[in-house]
Coordinates of C-alpha atoms in Angstrom, one line a residue:
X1 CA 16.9 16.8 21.8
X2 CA 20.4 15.2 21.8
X3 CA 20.0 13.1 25.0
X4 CA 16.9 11.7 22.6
X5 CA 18.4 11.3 19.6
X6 CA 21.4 9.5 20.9
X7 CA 19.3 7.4 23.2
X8 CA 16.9 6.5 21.3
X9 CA 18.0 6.6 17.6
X10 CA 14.9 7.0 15.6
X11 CA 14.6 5.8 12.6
X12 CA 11.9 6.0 10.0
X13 CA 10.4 2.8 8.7
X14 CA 10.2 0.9 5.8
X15 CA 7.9 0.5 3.4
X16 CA 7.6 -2.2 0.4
X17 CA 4.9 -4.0 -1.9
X18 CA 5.7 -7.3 -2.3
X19 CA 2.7 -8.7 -3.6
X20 CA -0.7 -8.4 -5.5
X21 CA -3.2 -10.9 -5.6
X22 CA -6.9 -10.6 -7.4
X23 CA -9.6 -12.5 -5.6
X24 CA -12.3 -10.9 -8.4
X25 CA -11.9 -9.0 -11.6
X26 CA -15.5 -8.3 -13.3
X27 CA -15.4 -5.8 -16.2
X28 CA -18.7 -6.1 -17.7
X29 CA -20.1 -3.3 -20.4
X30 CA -18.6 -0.3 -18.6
X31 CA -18.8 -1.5 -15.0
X32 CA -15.6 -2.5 -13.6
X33 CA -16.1 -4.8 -10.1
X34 CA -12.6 -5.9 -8.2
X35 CA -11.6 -6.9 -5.3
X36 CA -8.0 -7.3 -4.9
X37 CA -5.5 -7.9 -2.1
X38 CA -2.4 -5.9 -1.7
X39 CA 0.7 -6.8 0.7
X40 CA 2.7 -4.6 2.5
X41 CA 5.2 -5.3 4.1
X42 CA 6.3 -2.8 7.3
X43 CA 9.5 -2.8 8.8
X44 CA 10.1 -1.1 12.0
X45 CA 14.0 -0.9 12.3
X46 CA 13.7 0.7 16.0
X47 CA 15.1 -0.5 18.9
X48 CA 13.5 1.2 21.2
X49 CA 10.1 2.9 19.5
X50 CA 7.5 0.7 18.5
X51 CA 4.9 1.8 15.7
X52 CA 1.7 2.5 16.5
X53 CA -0.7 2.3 13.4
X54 CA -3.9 4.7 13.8
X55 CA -7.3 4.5 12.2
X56 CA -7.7 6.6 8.8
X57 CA -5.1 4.5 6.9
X58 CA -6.4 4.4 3.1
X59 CA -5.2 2.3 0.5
X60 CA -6.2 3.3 -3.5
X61 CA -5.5 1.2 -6.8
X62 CA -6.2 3.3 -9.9
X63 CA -5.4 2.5 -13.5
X64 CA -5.0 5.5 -15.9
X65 CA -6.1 8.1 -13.3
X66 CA -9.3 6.3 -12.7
X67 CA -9.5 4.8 -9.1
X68 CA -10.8 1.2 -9.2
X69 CA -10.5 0.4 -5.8
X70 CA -9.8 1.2 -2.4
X71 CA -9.2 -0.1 1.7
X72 CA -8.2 0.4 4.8
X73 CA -5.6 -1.4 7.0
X74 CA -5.6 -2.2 10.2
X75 CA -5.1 -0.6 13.8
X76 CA -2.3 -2.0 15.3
X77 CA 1.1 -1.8 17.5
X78 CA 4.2 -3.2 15.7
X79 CA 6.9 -3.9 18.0
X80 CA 10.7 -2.7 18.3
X81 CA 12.8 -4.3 15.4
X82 CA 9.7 -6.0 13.5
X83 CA 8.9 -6.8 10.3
X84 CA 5.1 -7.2 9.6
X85 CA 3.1 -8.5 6.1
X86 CA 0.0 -6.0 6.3
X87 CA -2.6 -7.8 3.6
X88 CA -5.0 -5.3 2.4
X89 CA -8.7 -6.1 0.6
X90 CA -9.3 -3.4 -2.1
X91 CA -13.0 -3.6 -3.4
X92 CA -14.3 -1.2 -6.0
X93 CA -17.3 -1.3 -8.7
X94 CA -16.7 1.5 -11.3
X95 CA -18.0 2.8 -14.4
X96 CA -15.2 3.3 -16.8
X97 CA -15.2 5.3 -20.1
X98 CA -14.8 3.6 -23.0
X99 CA -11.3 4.5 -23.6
X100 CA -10.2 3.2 -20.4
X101 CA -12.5 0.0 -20.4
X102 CA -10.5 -0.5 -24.0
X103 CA -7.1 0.3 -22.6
X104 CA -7.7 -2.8 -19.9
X105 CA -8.7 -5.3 -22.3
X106 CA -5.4 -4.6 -24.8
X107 CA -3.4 -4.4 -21.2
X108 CA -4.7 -7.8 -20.6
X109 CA -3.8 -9.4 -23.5
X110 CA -0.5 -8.1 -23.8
X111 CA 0.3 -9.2 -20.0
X112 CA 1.1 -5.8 -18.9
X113 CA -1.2 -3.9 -16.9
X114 CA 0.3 -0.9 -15.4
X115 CA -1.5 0.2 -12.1
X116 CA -0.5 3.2 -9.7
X117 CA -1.2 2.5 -5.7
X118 CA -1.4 5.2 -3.1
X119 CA -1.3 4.4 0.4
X120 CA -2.1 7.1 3.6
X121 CA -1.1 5.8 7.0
X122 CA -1.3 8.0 10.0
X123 CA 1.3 6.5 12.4
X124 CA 2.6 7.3 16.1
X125 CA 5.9 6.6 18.1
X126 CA 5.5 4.9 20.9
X127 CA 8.6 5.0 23.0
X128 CA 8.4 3.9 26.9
X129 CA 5.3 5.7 28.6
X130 CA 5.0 8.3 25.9
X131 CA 3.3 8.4 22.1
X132 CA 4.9 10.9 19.4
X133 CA 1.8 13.2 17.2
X134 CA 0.5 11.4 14.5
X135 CA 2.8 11.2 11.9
X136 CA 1.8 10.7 7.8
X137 CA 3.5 8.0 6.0
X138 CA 2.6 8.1 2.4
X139 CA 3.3 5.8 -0.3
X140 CA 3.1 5.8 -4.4
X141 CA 3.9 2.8 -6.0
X142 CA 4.0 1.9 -9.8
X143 CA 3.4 -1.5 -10.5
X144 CA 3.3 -3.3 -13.8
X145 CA 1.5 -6.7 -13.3
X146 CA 1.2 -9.9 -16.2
X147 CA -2.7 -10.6 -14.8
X148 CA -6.1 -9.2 -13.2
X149 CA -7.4 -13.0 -13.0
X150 CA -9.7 -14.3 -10.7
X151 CA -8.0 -16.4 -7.9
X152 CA -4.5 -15.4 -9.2
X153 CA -1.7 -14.2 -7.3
X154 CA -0.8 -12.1 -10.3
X155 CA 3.1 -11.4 -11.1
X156 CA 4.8 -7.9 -10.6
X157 CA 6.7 -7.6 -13.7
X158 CA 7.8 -3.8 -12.8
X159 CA 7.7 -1.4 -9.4
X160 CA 9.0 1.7 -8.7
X161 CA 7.7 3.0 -5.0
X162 CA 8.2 6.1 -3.7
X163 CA 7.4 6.8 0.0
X164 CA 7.7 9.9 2.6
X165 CA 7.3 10.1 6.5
X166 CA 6.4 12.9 7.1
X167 CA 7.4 14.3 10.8

């Protein structure tokens, strides 16, 4: 275990949301349709173990406990000291209560709509001829954004993200 520790180094990665776009925002009566896109970016600080990003990842935007939209990201390998932009579609149609369909509209027009994000990506090490087990990397992010409108890149006024590997 030293031999590999010294030799290798491992290093968890990094994790950050750097931005949150809507392509469509719909709140109709009580039916809530979105389709947003969420990036994040990845950094691999490795030199020698590249990240291999496994199938199951899930990607969930909720506002006031009520998901509103979810994804999945992609199946990939990122290589040895790498940073890499991972854009995520999140598409949801909801009912909402009435409380929480008037909580959006008085978020909206004060220009601060808080939303949580939680993201579940099974990764694996990758180092020479071998892969690690899958590993869980999960992330919880608060955001505060100014704007859900359509074909907006809306502004992150506030974040707070929290993230774990979990080994």
């Amino acid at each position: 275990m030293a031999f590999f520790i010294l030799y290798y180094n491992p290093q968890k990665p990094n994790y950050d949301v750097k931005e949150f776009a809507v392509k469509s925002f719909n709140l109709n009566d009580n039916t809530l349709e979105t389709d947003f896109k969420v990036s994040v970016e990845a950094d691999n600080p490795n030199d020698k173990i590249s990240i291999l990003y496994e199938k199951g990842s899930m990607f969930d935007v909720s506002y006031q406990g009520t998901r509103i939209c979810s994804g999945s990201g992609p199946e990939f390998q990122q290589p040895t000291k790498n940073v890499t932009m991972l854009n995520i579609s999140l598409e949801g149609k909801n009912d909402l209560n009435s409380n929480v369909k008037d909580s959006f509209i008085e978020d909206q027009k004060n220009g601060k709509i808080p939303l949580d994000i939680h993201i579940y990506v099974p990764i694996k090490f990758a180092l020479e001829n071998s892969k690690s087990k899958i590993i869980d990397v999960m992330m919880k992010c608060y955001i505060e954004v100014d704007s859900l409108k359509r074909d907006k890149k809306s502004k992150i006024l506030n974040k707070i993200c929290h993230y774990k590997v979990n080994f």
